[in-house]
Coordinates of C-alpha atoms in Angstrom, one line a residue:
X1320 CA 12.2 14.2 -7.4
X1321 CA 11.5 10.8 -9.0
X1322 CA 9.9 10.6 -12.2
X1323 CA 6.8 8.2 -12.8
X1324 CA 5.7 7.1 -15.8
X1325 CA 3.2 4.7 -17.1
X1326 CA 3.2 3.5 -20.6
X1327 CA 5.5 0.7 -22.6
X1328 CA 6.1 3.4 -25.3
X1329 CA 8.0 6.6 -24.9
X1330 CA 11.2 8.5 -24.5
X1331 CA 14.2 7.2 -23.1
X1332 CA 14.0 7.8 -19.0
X1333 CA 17.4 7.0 -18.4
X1334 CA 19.9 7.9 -21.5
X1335 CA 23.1 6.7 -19.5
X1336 CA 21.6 3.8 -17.9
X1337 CA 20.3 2.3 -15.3
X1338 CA 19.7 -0.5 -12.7
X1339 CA 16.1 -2.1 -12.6
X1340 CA 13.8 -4.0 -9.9
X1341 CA 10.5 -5.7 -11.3
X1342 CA 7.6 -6.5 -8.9
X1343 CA 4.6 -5.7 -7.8
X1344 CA 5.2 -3.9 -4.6
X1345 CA 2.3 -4.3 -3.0
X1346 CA 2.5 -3.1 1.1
X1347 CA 6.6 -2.5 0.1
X1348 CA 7.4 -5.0 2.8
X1349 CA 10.6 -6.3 3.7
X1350 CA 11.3 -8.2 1.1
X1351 CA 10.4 -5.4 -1.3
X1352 CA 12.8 -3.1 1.0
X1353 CA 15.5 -5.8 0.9
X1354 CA 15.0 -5.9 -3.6
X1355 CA 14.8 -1.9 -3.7
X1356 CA 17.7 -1.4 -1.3
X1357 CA 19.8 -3.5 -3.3
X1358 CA 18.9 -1.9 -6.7
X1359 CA 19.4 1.5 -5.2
X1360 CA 22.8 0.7 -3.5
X1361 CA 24.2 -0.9 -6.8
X1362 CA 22.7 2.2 -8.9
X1363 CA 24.5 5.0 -6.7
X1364 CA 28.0 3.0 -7.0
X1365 CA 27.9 3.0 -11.1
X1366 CA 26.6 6.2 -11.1
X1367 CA 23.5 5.2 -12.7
X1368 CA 19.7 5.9 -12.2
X1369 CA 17.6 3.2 -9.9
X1370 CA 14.0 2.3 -11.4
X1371 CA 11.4 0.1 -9.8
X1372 CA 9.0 -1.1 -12.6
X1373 CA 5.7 -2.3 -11.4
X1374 CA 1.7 -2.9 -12.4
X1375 CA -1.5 -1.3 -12.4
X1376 CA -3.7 -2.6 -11.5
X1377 CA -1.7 -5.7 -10.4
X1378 CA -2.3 -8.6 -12.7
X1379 CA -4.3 -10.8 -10.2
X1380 CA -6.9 -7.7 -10.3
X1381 CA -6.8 -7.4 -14.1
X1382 CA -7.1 -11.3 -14.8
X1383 CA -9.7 -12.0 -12.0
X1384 CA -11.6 -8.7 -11.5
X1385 CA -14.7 -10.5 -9.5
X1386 CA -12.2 -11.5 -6.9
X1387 CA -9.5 -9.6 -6.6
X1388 CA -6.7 -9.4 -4.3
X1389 CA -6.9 -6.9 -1.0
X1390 CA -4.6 -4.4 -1.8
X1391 CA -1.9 -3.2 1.0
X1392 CA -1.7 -0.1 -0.8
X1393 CA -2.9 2.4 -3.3
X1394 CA -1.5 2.9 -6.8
X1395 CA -0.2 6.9 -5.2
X1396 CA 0.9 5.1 -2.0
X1397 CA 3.0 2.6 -4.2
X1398 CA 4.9 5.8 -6.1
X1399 CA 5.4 7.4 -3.2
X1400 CA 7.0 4.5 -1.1
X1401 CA 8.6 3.9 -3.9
X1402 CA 10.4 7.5 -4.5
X1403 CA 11.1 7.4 -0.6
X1404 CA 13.1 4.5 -0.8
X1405 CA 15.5 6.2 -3.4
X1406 CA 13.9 5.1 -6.7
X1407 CA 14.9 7.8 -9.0
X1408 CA 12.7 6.7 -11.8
X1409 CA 9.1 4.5 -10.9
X1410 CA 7.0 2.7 -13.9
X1411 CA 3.4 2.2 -12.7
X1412 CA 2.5 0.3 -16.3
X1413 CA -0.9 -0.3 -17.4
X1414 CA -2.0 -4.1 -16.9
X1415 CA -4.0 -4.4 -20.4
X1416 CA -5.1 -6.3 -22.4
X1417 CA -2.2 -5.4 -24.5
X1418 CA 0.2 -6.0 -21.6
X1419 CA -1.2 -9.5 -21.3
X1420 CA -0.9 -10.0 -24.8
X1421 CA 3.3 -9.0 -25.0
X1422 CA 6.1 -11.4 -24.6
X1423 CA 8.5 -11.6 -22.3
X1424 CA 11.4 -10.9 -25.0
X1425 CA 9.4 -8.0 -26.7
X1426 CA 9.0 -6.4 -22.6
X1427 CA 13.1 -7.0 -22.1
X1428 CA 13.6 -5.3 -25.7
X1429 CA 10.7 -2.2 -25.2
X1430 CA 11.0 -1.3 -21.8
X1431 CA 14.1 -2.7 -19.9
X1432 CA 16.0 -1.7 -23.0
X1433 CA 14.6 0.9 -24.9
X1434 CA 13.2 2.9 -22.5
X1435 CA 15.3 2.3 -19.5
X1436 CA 18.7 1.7 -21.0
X1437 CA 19.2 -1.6 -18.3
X1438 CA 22.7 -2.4 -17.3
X1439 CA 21.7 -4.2 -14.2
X1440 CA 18.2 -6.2 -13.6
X1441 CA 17.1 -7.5 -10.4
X1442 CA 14.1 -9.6 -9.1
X1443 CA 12.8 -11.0 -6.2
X1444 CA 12.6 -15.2 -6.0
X1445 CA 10.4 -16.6 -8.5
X1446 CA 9.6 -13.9 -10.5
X1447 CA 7.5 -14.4 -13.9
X1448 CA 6.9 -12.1 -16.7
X1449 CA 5.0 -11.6 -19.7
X1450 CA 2.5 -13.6 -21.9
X1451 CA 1.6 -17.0 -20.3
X1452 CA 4.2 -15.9 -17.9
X1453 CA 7.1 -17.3 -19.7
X1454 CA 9.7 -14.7 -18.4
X1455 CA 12.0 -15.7 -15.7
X1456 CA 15.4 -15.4 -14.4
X1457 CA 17.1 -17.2 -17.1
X1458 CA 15.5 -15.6 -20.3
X1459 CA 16.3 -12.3 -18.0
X1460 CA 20.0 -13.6 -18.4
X1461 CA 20.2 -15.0 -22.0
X1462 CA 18.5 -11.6 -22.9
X1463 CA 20.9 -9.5 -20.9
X1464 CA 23.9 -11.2 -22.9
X1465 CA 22.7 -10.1 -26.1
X1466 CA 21.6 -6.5 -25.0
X1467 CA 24.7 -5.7 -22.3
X1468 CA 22.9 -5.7 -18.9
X1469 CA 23.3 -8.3 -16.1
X1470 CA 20.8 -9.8 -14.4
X1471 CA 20.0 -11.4 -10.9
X1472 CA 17.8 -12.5 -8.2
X1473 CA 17.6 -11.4 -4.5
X1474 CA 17.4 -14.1 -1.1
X1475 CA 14.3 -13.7 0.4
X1476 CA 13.7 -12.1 3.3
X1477 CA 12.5 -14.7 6.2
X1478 CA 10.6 -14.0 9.8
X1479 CA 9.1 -16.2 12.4
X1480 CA 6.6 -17.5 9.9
X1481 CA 8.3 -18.3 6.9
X1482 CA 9.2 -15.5 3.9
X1483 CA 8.0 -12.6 4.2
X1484 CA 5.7 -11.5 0.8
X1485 CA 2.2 -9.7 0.2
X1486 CA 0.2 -12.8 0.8
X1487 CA 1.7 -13.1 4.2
X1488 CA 1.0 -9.7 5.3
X1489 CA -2.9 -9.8 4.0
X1490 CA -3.0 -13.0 5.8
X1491 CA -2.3 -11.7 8.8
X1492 CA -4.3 -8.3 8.1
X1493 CA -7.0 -10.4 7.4
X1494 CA -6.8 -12.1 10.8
X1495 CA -6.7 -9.3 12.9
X1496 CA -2.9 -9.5 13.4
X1497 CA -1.2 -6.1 13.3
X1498 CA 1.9 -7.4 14.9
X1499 CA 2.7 -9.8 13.0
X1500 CA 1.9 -8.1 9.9
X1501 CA 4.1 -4.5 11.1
X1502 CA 6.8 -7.3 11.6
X1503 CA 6.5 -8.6 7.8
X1504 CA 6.2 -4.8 6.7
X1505 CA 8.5 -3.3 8.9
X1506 CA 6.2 -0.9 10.1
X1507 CA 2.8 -0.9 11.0
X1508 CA 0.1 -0.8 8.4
X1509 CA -1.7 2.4 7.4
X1510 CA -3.6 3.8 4.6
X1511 CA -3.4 7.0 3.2
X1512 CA -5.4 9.4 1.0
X1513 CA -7.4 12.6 1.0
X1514 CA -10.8 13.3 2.7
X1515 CA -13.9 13.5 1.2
X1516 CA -17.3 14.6 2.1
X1517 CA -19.3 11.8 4.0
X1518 CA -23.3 11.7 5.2
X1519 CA -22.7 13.3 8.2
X1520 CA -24.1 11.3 9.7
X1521 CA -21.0 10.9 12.5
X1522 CA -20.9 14.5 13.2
X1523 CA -24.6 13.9 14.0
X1524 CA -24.2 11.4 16.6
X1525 CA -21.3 12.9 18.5
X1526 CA -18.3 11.2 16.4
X1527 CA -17.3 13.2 13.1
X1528 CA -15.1 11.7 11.4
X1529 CA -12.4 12.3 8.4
X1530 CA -13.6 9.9 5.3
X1531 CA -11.0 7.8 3.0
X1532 CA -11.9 6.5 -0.2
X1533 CA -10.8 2.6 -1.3
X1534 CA -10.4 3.7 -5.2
X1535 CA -12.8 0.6 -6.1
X1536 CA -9.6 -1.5 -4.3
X1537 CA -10.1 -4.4 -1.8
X1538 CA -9.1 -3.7 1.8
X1539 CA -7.1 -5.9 3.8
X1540 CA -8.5 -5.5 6.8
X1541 CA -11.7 -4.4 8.5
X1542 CA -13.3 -3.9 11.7
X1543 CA -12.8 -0.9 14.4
X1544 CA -9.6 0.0 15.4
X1545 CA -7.4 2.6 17.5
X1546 CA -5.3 4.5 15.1
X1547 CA -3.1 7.0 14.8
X1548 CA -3.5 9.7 12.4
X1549 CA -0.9 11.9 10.6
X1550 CA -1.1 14.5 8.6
X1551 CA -3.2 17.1 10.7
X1552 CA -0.1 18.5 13.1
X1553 CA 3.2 17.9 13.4
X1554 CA 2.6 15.0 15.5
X1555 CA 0.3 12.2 14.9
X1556 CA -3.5 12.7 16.7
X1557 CA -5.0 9.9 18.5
X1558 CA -8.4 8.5 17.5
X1559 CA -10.8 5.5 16.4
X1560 CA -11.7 4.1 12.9
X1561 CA -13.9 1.9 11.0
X1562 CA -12.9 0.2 8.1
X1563 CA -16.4 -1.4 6.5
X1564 CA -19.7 -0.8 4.7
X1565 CA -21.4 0.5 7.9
X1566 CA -24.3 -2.1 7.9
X1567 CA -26.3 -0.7 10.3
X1568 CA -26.7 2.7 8.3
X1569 CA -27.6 0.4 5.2
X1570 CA -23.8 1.2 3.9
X1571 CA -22.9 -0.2 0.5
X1572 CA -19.3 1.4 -0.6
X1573 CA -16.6 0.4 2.0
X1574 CA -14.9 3.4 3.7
X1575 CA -12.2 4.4 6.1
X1576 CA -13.6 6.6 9.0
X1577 CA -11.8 8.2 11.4
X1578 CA -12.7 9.7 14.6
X1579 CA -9.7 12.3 15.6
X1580 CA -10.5 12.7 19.1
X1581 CA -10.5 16.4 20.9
X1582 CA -10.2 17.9 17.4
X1583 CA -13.2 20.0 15.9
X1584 CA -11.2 21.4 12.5
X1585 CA -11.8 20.9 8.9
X1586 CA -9.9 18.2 7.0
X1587 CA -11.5 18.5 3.8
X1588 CA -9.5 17.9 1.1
X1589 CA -6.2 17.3 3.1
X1590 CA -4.0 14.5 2.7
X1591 CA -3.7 11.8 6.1
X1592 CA -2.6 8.8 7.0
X1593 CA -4.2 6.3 9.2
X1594 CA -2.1 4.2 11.0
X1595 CA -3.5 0.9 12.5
X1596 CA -2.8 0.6 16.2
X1597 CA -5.2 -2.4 17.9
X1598 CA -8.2 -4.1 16.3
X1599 CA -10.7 -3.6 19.2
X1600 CA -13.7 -5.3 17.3
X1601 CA -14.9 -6.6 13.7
X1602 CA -17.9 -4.6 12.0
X1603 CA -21.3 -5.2 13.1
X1604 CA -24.6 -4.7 12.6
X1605 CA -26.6 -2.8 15.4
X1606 CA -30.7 -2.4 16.6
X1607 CA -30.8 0.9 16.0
X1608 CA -28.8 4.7 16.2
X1609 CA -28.4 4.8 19.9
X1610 CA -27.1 1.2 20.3
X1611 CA -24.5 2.3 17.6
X1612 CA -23.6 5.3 19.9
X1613 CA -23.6 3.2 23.0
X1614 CA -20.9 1.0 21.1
X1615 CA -18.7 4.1 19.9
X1616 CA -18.4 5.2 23.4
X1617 CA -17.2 2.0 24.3
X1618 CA -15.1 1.6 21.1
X1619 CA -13.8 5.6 22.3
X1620 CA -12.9 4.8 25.4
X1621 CA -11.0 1.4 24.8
X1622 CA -9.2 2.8 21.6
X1623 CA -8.0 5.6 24.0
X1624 CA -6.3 3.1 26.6
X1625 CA -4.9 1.2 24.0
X1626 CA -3.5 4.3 22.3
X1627 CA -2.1 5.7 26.0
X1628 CA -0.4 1.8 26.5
X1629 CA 1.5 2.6 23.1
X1630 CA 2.9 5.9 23.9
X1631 CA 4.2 4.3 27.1
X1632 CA 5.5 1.5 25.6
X1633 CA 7.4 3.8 23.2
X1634 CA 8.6 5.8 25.9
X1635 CA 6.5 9.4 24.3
X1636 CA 5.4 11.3 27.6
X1637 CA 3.6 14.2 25.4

């Protein structure tokens, strides 16, 4: 069970030491796999704990809250990926004011030190810490002569269209692409969380549907899609979703909707996933109710072929 913790001050998490990635982690694509693996890998040979240390809310949200990035994933989502991948211990820290305000030295000698007990620090290419961002690779170094750990700094990881990082991947989110972004991720893109209570308004016309909350976060893609969704049975249920405001119901808070099709239970509460198949359309804004059902059927019914082409082309017959 990895342990997560959030503040600069505390205990020491890791009394005999451990080996340390920085990043944000956003989407934990490949080149965040490639940074993790490593840490993990080194930590199990020395016997040592592994820690990912990481932001929330990411700086680019703190520092420019008007305009914030999309976010790949959820501050849970991030822990959890994070303790899948082998992270023993995970630091979500609050991105303050009084983060802003700390030095890179006084981060090294608080946290990587005092806290974690770093014998080994690793970062991805270009990495830059603490106030005015003066932090790098090389203070990382001089630091770790005078305080005992080592420290260095991953390749990156490199597809078809250059390195792979977070920018990348809500590029091609943004544009519709699932491909290419499951390539940069190494998987396809999903989002998780648990249902709430909607309008009801889909139940009403014919398509209820399980609702997922944003947490106030930007999402990287929107539009209707065919999805898969996990969490109801042991395997995944087919179905449509909208990702959007829902403009033609005078929608203000954007939402994840899911249609499960030939399902009729309760989901209240649960915990799914909703895994992003095909974009079949973007968002749009319709007449009236019964040209929005019209356009559901349609959405239905296409997000049902495209669903039965991926089972074939992964070779699932049930």
């Amino acid at each position: 069970m990895s342990k997560l913790f959030r503040d600069v001050e505390g205990k020491k998490d890791c009394p005999q030491g451990s080996v340390v990635c920085i990043g944000a982690f956003d989407g934990l694509h490949r080149g965040h796999q490639a940074l993790v693996g490593h840490v993990r890998a080194r930590a199990r040979a020395a016997g040592l704990a592994a820690v990912a240390l990481s932001f929330e809310p990411l700086p680019r949200e703190f520092f420019a809250p008007a305009s914030p990035p999309a976010r790949l994933l959820l501050p849970r989502a991030k822990f959890e990926g994070l303790r899948g991948l082998g992270m023993d211990v995970v630091g979500l820290l609050r991105f303050n004011a009084a983060m802003t305000a700390m030095s890179a030295e006084d981060f090294v000698e608080r946290v990587l030190v005092g806290r974690l007990a770093a014998r080994e620090v690793w970062v991805g290419p270009g990495f830059r810490f603490g106030h005015g961002r003066k932090g790098d690779l090389g203070l990382l170094q001089a630091m770790g002569g005078a305080h005992g750990f080592r420290a260095g700094e991953i390749e990156p990881v490199v597809d078809a269209d250059g390195r792979v990082s977070a920018s990348a991947v809500r590029a091609h989110l943004a544009a519709g692409n699932l491909e290419a972004a499951a390539l940069a991720l190494g998987r396809r893109y999903a989002i998780g969380g648990k249902v709430v209570r909607g309008k009801q308004l889909g139940r009403q016309l014919g398509y209820p549907t399980a609702n997922l909350r944003l947490a106030g976060k930007r999402a990287a893609l929107g539009g209707i899609f065919a999805v898969w969704v996990h969490g109801i049975g042991p395997e995944p249920r087919a179905g449509v979703a909208s990702l959007g405001t829902r403009p033609t119901v005078q929608g203000v808070e954007p939402l994840l909707e899911a249609h499960v099709f030939d399902f009729d239970g309760d989901l209240y509460g649960r915990r799914i996933e909703v895994e992003f198949v095909a974009k079949l359309r973007d968002e749009e804004k319709f007449d009236d109710l019964p040209a929005l059902v019209r356009q559901m059927d349609r959405d239905a019914e296409q997000a049902r072929r495209a669903l039965r082409q991926d089972r074939e082309e992964r070779g699932v017959t049930a």
